[in-house]
Coordinates of C-alpha atoms and ligand atoms in Angstrom, one line a residue:
M26 CA 33.7 -9.0 -6.2
I27 CA 30.6 -7.3 -5.1
N28 CA 30.0 -6.3 -1.5
S29 CA 26.2 -6.6 -0.9
K30 CA 24.6 -3.3 0.0
L31 CA 21.7 -5.3 1.5
P32 CA 23.4 -8.3 3.0
N33 CA 20.4 -9.3 5.2
I34 CA 17.7 -8.9 2.6
E35 CA 16.0 -12.0 1.1
T36 CA 13.7 -12.3 -1.8
S37 CA 10.4 -10.6 -1.0
I38 CA 7.7 -12.8 0.7
F39 CA 5.3 -11.9 -2.2
A40 CA 7.6 -13.4 -4.8
K41 CA 8.2 -16.5 -2.6
M42 CA 4.6 -17.2 -1.7
S43 CA 3.3 -16.7 -5.2
K44 CA 5.9 -19.0 -6.6
M45 CA 5.1 -21.6 -3.9
A46 CA 1.4 -21.3 -4.8
A47 CA 2.2 -21.9 -8.5
D48 CA 4.6 -24.8 -7.7
H49 CA 2.1 -26.6 -5.5
N50 CA -1.0 -25.7 -7.5
A51 CA -2.5 -23.9 -4.5
L52 CA -5.2 -21.2 -4.4
N53 CA -3.2 -18.0 -4.2
L54 CA -4.5 -15.7 -1.5
S55 CA -1.0 -14.5 -0.6
Q56 CA 0.3 -11.7 -2.8
G57 CA -2.2 -8.8 -3.0
F58 CA -3.8 -8.8 -6.5
P59 CA -7.3 -9.3 -7.8
N60 CA -8.1 -12.5 -9.8
F61 CA -10.8 -10.7 -11.7
P62 CA -10.3 -8.5 -14.8
S63 CA -9.4 -4.9 -15.2
D64 CA -12.5 -3.0 -16.7
P65 CA -12.7 -3.8 -20.5
A66 CA -13.7 -0.1 -20.9
L67 CA -10.3 1.0 -19.4
N68 CA -8.4 -1.6 -21.4
A69 CA -10.1 -0.3 -24.6
L70 CA -8.9 3.2 -23.7
V71 CA -5.3 1.9 -23.6
D72 CA -5.8 0.3 -27.0
Q73 CA -7.2 3.5 -28.3
A74 CA -4.3 5.5 -26.9
M75 CA -1.8 3.2 -28.6
S76 CA -3.8 3.4 -31.9
D77 CA -3.8 7.2 -31.5
G78 CA 0.0 7.1 -31.5
Y79 CA 0.9 7.8 -27.8
N80 CA 3.7 5.3 -28.1
Q81 CA 6.7 7.6 -27.4
Y82 CA 7.9 9.1 -24.1
A83 CA 5.4 10.9 -22.0
P84 CA 6.4 14.3 -20.4
M85 CA 8.9 13.6 -17.6
P86 CA 6.4 14.4 -14.7
G87 CA 3.6 12.6 -16.6
D88 CA 0.7 13.3 -19.0
F89 CA -0.7 16.7 -18.1
G90 CA -4.3 15.6 -18.5
L91 CA -3.8 12.8 -16.0
R92 CA -2.0 15.2 -13.5
M93 CA -5.0 17.5 -13.8
E94 CA -7.5 14.8 -13.1
I95 CA -5.5 13.7 -10.1
S96 CA -5.3 17.3 -8.8
K97 CA -9.1 17.6 -9.2
K98 CA -9.7 14.3 -7.4
I99 CA -7.6 15.3 -4.4
E100 CA -9.2 18.7 -4.2
T101 CA -12.7 17.3 -4.3
L102 CA -12.0 14.5 -1.8
H103 CA -9.5 16.3 0.6
D104 CA -10.0 20.0 -0.1
R105 CA -6.3 20.5 -0.9
F106 CA -5.0 21.9 -4.2
Y107 CA -1.9 20.4 -5.7
N108 CA -0.7 22.3 -8.8
P109 CA -0.7 19.8 -11.7
E110 CA 2.3 21.7 -13.2
T111 CA 4.6 21.4 -10.3
E112 CA 3.2 19.2 -7.5
I113 CA 2.2 15.8 -9.0
T114 CA 4.3 13.1 -10.8
I115 CA 3.1 9.9 -12.4
T116 CA 5.2 6.9 -11.3
A117 CA 5.7 3.2 -12.1
G118 CA 3.4 2.1 -9.2
A119 CA 3.6 3.3 -5.7
T120 CA 6.8 1.3 -5.3
Q121 CA 8.8 3.6 -7.6
A122 CA 7.3 6.7 -5.9
I123 CA 8.4 5.4 -2.5
F124 CA 11.9 4.6 -3.7
T125 CA 12.2 8.0 -5.3
I126 CA 11.0 9.8 -2.2
I127 CA 13.5 8.0 0.0
A128 CA 16.3 8.5 -2.6
A129 CA 15.6 12.2 -2.8
T130 CA 15.4 12.8 1.0
I131 CA 17.4 10.3 3.0
S132 CA 21.1 10.6 3.6
K133 CA 23.7 8.7 5.6
G134 CA 22.8 8.7 9.3
D135 CA 19.2 10.0 8.9
E136 CA 16.7 8.1 11.1
V137 CA 13.3 7.1 9.6
I138 CA 10.5 5.9 11.8
I139 CA 8.3 3.1 10.5
F140 CA 5.4 1.3 12.1
T141 CA 5.8 -2.5 11.9
P142 CA 4.3 -4.7 10.5
A143 CA 5.5 -2.6 7.6
Y144 CA 5.2 -3.0 3.9
D145 CA 8.4 -4.6 2.8
C146 CA 10.0 -2.0 0.5
Y147 CA 10.4 0.8 3.1
A148 CA 13.3 -0.5 5.3
P149 CA 15.6 -1.8 2.5
T150 CA 15.3 1.4 0.5
V151 CA 16.1 3.6 3.5
E152 CA 19.1 1.3 4.2
L153 CA 20.3 1.6 0.6
F154 CA 20.7 5.4 1.1
G155 CA 22.5 5.0 4.4
G156 CA 19.5 5.8 6.6
K157 CA 18.6 4.0 9.8
I158 CA 15.2 2.5 10.4
V159 CA 13.6 3.1 13.8
P160 CA 10.8 0.6 14.0
I161 CA 7.8 1.0 16.3
Q162 CA 6.0 -2.3 16.7
L163 CA 2.2 -2.3 16.6
K164 CA 0.4 -5.1 18.4
P165 CA -2.6 -7.2 17.4
P166 CA -5.5 -7.3 17.4
F167 CA -5.9 -3.6 16.7
Y168 CA -2.4 -2.4 15.7
S169 CA -3.1 1.1 17.0
V170 CA -0.3 3.7 17.5
D171 CA 0.7 5.1 20.9
W172 CA 1.8 8.6 19.9
Q173 CA 3.6 9.2 23.2
Q174 CA 5.8 6.3 22.2
V175 CA 6.4 7.8 18.8
A176 CA 7.4 11.1 20.5
D177 CA 9.8 9.2 22.7
M178 CA 11.5 7.6 19.6
I179 CA 12.1 10.9 17.8
S180 CA 15.7 12.1 18.0
S181 CA 17.7 15.0 16.6
K182 CA 18.5 12.6 13.7
T183 CA 14.9 11.7 12.8
K184 CA 14.2 12.9 9.3
M185 CA 11.0 11.1 8.3
I186 CA 8.0 9.1 9.5
I187 CA 6.5 6.6 7.1
I188 CA 2.8 5.9 7.5
N189 CA 0.4 3.6 5.7
S190 CA -3.3 4.0 6.2
P191 CA -5.4 1.9 5.4
H192 CA -2.7 -0.4 6.6
N193 CA -1.2 -3.4 4.9
P194 CA -1.3 -6.1 6.4
S195 CA -3.4 -5.3 9.4
G196 CA -6.4 -3.5 7.8
M197 CA -6.1 -0.8 10.5
L198 CA -7.0 2.9 9.8
F199 CA -5.6 6.1 11.1
S200 CA -8.3 8.3 12.6
K201 CA -8.4 12.1 12.4
E202 CA -7.0 12.2 15.9
D203 CA -4.0 10.0 14.8
M204 CA -3.3 12.4 11.9
L205 CA -3.5 15.4 14.2
E206 CA -1.0 13.8 16.6
L207 CA 1.2 13.0 13.7
Q208 CA 0.9 16.6 12.3
D209 CA 1.8 18.0 15.7
L210 CA 5.0 15.8 16.1
A211 CA 6.0 16.4 12.5
E212 CA 5.8 20.2 12.9
K213 CA 7.5 20.3 16.3
N214 CA 10.4 18.2 15.1
D215 CA 10.6 19.4 11.5
L216 CA 10.0 16.0 10.0
L217 CA 9.1 14.8 6.5
V218 CA 6.2 12.4 6.2
L219 CA 5.8 9.7 3.5
S220 CA 2.1 8.8 3.5
D221 CA 1.6 5.6 1.6
E222 CA -2.1 5.8 0.7
V223 CA -2.4 3.0 -1.9
Y224 CA -5.6 1.6 -0.3
E225 CA -7.2 5.1 -0.1
H226 CA -10.4 3.9 -1.9
I227 CA -10.8 0.7 0.0
I228 CA -12.3 1.7 3.4
F229 CA -15.2 -0.1 5.2
D230 CA -18.1 0.5 7.6
G231 CA -18.6 4.2 6.7
N232 CA -15.1 5.2 7.8
V233 CA -13.4 8.1 5.9
H234 CA -9.9 8.1 4.5
Q235 CA -7.7 10.5 6.5
S236 CA -5.3 11.5 3.8
A237 CA -2.2 13.5 4.8
S238 CA -3.3 16.0 2.2
K239 CA -6.4 16.9 4.3
F240 CA -4.3 18.5 7.1
E241 CA -2.6 21.8 6.1
A242 CA 0.5 21.7 8.2
L243 CA 1.0 18.0 7.5
A244 CA 0.4 18.3 3.7
E245 CA 3.2 21.0 3.7
R246 CA 5.7 18.3 4.7
S247 CA 4.2 15.2 3.2
F248 CA 4.8 13.1 0.1
V249 CA 1.5 11.3 -0.6
T250 CA 1.7 8.1 -2.8
A251 CA -1.1 6.2 -4.5
S252 CA -1.5 3.2 -6.8
F253 CA -3.8 2.9 -9.7
G254 CA -3.2 -0.9 -9.7
K255 CA -5.0 -1.2 -6.4
T256 CA -7.9 1.0 -7.4
F257 CA -8.5 -0.2 -11.0
H258 CA -7.7 -4.0 -10.6
N259 CA -4.5 -4.0 -12.7
T260 CA -1.6 -4.3 -10.4
G261 CA 0.5 -5.6 -13.4
W262 CA 0.3 -2.2 -15.1
K263 CA 2.5 -0.7 -12.3
M264 CA 1.0 2.8 -12.4
G265 CA 0.8 5.2 -9.5
Y266 CA 1.6 8.8 -8.5
C267 CA 3.1 11.1 -5.9
A268 CA 1.7 14.4 -4.8
A269 CA 3.7 16.8 -2.7
P270 CA 4.2 20.6 -2.3
E271 CA 6.4 22.2 -4.9
N272 CA 9.6 22.4 -2.8
L273 CA 9.4 18.7 -2.1
M274 CA 8.3 17.7 -5.6
K275 CA 11.2 19.5 -7.1
E276 CA 13.6 17.2 -5.3
F277 CA 11.5 14.2 -6.1
Q278 CA 11.6 15.0 -9.9
K279 CA 15.4 15.5 -9.8
V280 CA 15.6 11.8 -8.9
H281 CA 12.6 10.5 -10.9
Q282 CA 14.0 11.7 -14.2
F283 CA 17.0 9.5 -13.7
V284 CA 15.2 6.5 -12.2
V285 CA 12.7 6.1 -15.1
F286 CA 12.4 9.6 -16.7
C287 CA 8.7 8.9 -17.4
V288 CA 6.3 6.0 -17.3
N289 CA 3.9 4.1 -19.7
H290 CA 2.4 6.8 -21.9
P291 CA -0.7 5.1 -23.4
I292 CA -1.8 3.9 -20.0
Q293 CA -1.5 7.5 -18.7
K294 CA -3.7 8.7 -21.5
A295 CA -6.3 6.0 -20.7
L296 CA -6.3 6.8 -17.0
A297 CA -6.8 10.5 -17.7
T298 CA -10.1 9.7 -19.4
Y299 CA -11.1 6.9 -17.0
L300 CA -10.6 9.1 -13.9
K301 CA -13.1 11.6 -15.1
D302 CA -15.9 9.3 -13.8
E303 CA -15.7 9.3 -10.0
N304 CA -17.8 6.1 -9.8
H305 CA -14.7 4.3 -11.0
Y306 CA -13.1 4.8 -7.6
L307 CA -15.9 5.9 -5.2
K308 CA -17.7 2.5 -5.6
L309 CA -14.6 0.5 -4.7
S310 CA -15.1 0.5 -0.9
N311 CA -18.6 -0.9 -1.3
F312 CA -17.4 -3.5 -3.7
Y313 CA -14.6 -4.7 -1.4
Q314 CA -16.7 -4.5 1.8
Q315 CA -19.1 -7.0 0.2
K316 CA -16.1 -9.3 -0.5
R317 CA -14.8 -8.9 3.0
D318 CA -18.3 -9.6 4.5
F319 CA -18.9 -12.6 2.1
F320 CA -15.6 -14.1 3.2
L321 CA -16.1 -13.5 6.9
H322 CA -19.6 -14.9 6.7
L323 CA -18.1 -18.1 5.2
M324 CA -15.5 -18.2 7.9
E325 CA -18.0 -18.2 10.7
G326 CA -17.4 -21.1 13.0
S327 CA -13.8 -21.6 11.9
N328 CA -11.0 -22.0 14.4
F329 CA -9.3 -18.8 13.4
K330 CA -9.7 -15.7 15.6
I331 CA -10.7 -12.8 13.3
V332 CA -11.0 -9.0 13.8
P333 CA -12.7 -7.7 10.7
S334 CA -10.4 -5.6 8.4
K335 CA -11.3 -1.9 8.3
G336 CA -9.7 -1.2 5.0
T337 CA -7.4 -2.6 2.3
Y338 CA -8.2 -5.9 0.6
F339 CA -6.5 -8.0 3.3
Q340 CA -7.8 -9.9 6.3
M341 CA -5.6 -11.1 9.2
L342 CA -6.3 -14.5 10.6
D343 CA -5.0 -15.6 14.0
F344 CA -4.2 -19.3 14.0
S345 CA -3.0 -19.7 17.6
E346 CA -5.9 -22.0 18.4
I347 CA -5.1 -24.2 15.4
S348 CA -1.3 -24.7 15.6
T349 CA 1.8 -23.9 17.6
E350 CA 4.0 -23.8 14.5
N351 CA 5.6 -20.5 13.6
D352 CA 3.7 -18.5 11.0
I353 CA 6.2 -19.3 8.2
A354 CA 6.0 -23.0 8.8
F355 CA 2.2 -22.8 9.1
A356 CA 1.8 -20.8 5.8
E357 CA 4.2 -23.3 4.1
R358 CA 2.2 -26.3 5.3
L359 CA -1.1 -24.6 4.2
T360 CA 0.3 -24.1 0.7
K361 CA 1.9 -27.5 0.2
K362 CA -0.6 -29.7 2.0
H363 CA -3.9 -27.8 2.0
K364 CA -3.3 -26.0 -1.3
I365 CA -3.9 -22.5 -0.1
A366 CA -1.2 -19.8 -0.1
T367 CA -1.3 -16.9 2.4
I368 CA 1.3 -14.5 3.8
P369 CA 3.0 -15.2 7.1
T370 CA 3.1 -11.7 8.7
S371 CA 6.1 -12.0 11.0
V372 CA 8.3 -11.0 8.0
F373 CA 6.9 -7.5 8.3
N374 CA 7.5 -7.3 12.1
E375 CA 10.4 -5.9 14.1
G376 CA 12.8 -8.9 14.8
R377 CA 10.3 -11.1 12.8
K378 CA 8.1 -11.3 15.9
D379 CA 5.5 -14.0 15.4
F380 CA 2.0 -13.1 16.5
K381 CA 0.6 -16.2 14.8
Q382 CA -1.2 -14.2 12.2
I383 CA -1.4 -14.9 8.5
R384 CA -2.8 -12.5 5.9
V385 CA -5.3 -13.4 3.2
C386 CA -6.1 -11.3 0.2
F387 CA -9.9 -11.2 -0.5
A388 CA -9.6 -9.4 -3.8
K389 CA -10.9 -12.6 -5.4
T390 CA -14.0 -13.9 -7.1
D391 CA -16.7 -15.2 -4.8
E392 CA -16.0 -18.6 -6.2
T393 CA -12.3 -18.4 -5.1
L394 CA -13.3 -17.0 -1.7
A395 CA -15.8 -19.9 -1.2
E396 CA -13.1 -22.4 -2.0
A397 CA -10.6 -20.7 0.3
A398 CA -13.0 -20.5 3.2
K399 CA -13.9 -24.2 2.8
I400 CA -10.3 -25.2 3.2
L401 CA -9.6 -22.8 6.0
R402 CA -12.8 -23.7 8.0
E403 CA -11.6 -27.3 8.1
L404 CA -8.4 -26.5 9.9
Ligands
PMP527 N1 2.4 0.2 -0.5 C1 1.7 -0.8 0.0 C2 1.2 -0.7 1.4 C3 1.3 -1.8 -0.8 O1 0.5 -2.8 -0.3 C4 1.8 -1.9 -2.1 C5 1.4 -3.1 -2.9 N2 0.8 -2.8 -4.0 C6 2.6 -0.9 -2.6 C7 2.9 0.2 -1.7 C8 3.1 -0.9 -4.0 O2 2.2 -0.5 -4.9 P1 2.4 -0.7 -6.5 O3 2.0 -2.0 -6.9 O4 1.6 0.4 -7.1 O5 3.9 -0.4 -6.7
LIG528 N1 1.2 -5.0 -2.3 C1 1.1 -6.4 -2.5 C2 0.9 -7.1 -1.2 O1 1.0 -6.6 -0.2 C3 2.2 -7.1 -3.2 C4 3.1 -6.2 -4.1 C5 4.3 -7.0 -4.5 O2 4.3 -8.1 -4.8 N2 5.5 -6.4 -4.3 O3 0.7 -8.3 -1.2

C-alpha cells in the first residue's frame, strides 16, 4: 500500500470552491481567473504558430525568441540583464517554476521561511522534498512584515525565504525598504530567495513593483517567477517563466528537463511576438485599478470592512460585522444560499487562523462585478 507523502494535504481550496460554485450555480469570484477573453490578436498568433508548424518540442529552456523578449523586458523595467541563453526558462505556469525551484534546492532538514497567508503550493512542495516550513504570520488589515521577527526566525538550517509581492490573497506590496531588509538578511545568512512575482503588472495607485531582480545582491541569490496567464488573461494556458543567475538556473534546468522537458511550443512562439508591444503589459495596472475602484464604489455602504487592495486582482473583505461563523462556513453559506463563491482565507494561514476575511477576485466583467456587489451589499 502507499504511504502518503502529504498526509495532511487536502484538495486545493481553488478546486473546491470552483466546484462548489458550479454545483450551486453561483457567481464564481473564488479562484483567481478572468471571465473575459484572452486577446483575439494573441489567440491568432497561436493559430498562426500552429499553422507554421511549431507543433513539436520546443528547446528545453524554451523558445529563444521568447527568452530574449523576457530578458529585454526585465532589463527595461528593472535594469538587470538576464542572459537569455543561460538565465531564463519558460515553464508551465508559475506553479511548475515554483515546484522546480524547490525540487532543485531543498533537501531533507532544510528550513524555508514563508509568510502566511501564503499561496497554497509552497508548503506542500517544500514538505515533499523533506524541507521544513517556518511560517511567519502576517496580520490584517495591512499584512506588513516585521523584519526583526524574520531575523529572529532564521536559523543555521534556513535555506530559503519565499516572498510574493504583490501578495495573494492580501493585496499587500513590498516596498523598496522591505526589499532592502530582505536583501540584507539573505546576504548575511547566505539564503536563497524565491520571489513569486506573478502579479508584477497589477499594481495600483502609482506604486512601483519592487522586483527581486532590481536589487543586485538579492538578484544574485533569487529565483524570480512570473505567469503569463495572469498578465494576458489566459490562466488556462499555464505559461510562465523563471529568471535566475546562471549558477542557480543550471540547477533549475537539471530538474526542469525531467519534470516537463519543455512547454507548449506554439504558445511560446505567439508570446514572443506579443511581448514586443509593451502596451500589452504596461496597461494592465490601469485596467485592473478601474475594476477594483468600480467594485469598491459599488460596495460603499456594505457591512464588510474593506482596505483597498494595492495590487493583484484580489480584494479582501472582512465580514466580522456580518457573521460570527468561521470563514469556511461563511463562504460555503454564501455559495449555496446567496449564490456567490469566494475564498475563505484561513486556509492560507498558520494553524488555519481565522481573521474573518474572505477573498474576492475582481478580474471579472463590470456586469459580473455589479451582480456580485448587489449580493454582497445586502448581507
Ligand atoms: N503564485 C501565486 C501567488 C498565484 O496566485 C498563482 C496563481 N496563478 C500562481 C503562483 C500560479 O500561477 P500559474 O497559474 O501561472 O501556475
Ligand atoms: N492563483 C489562483 C488563485 O489564487 C488559482 C490558481 C489555482 O487554481 N491553482 O486563486
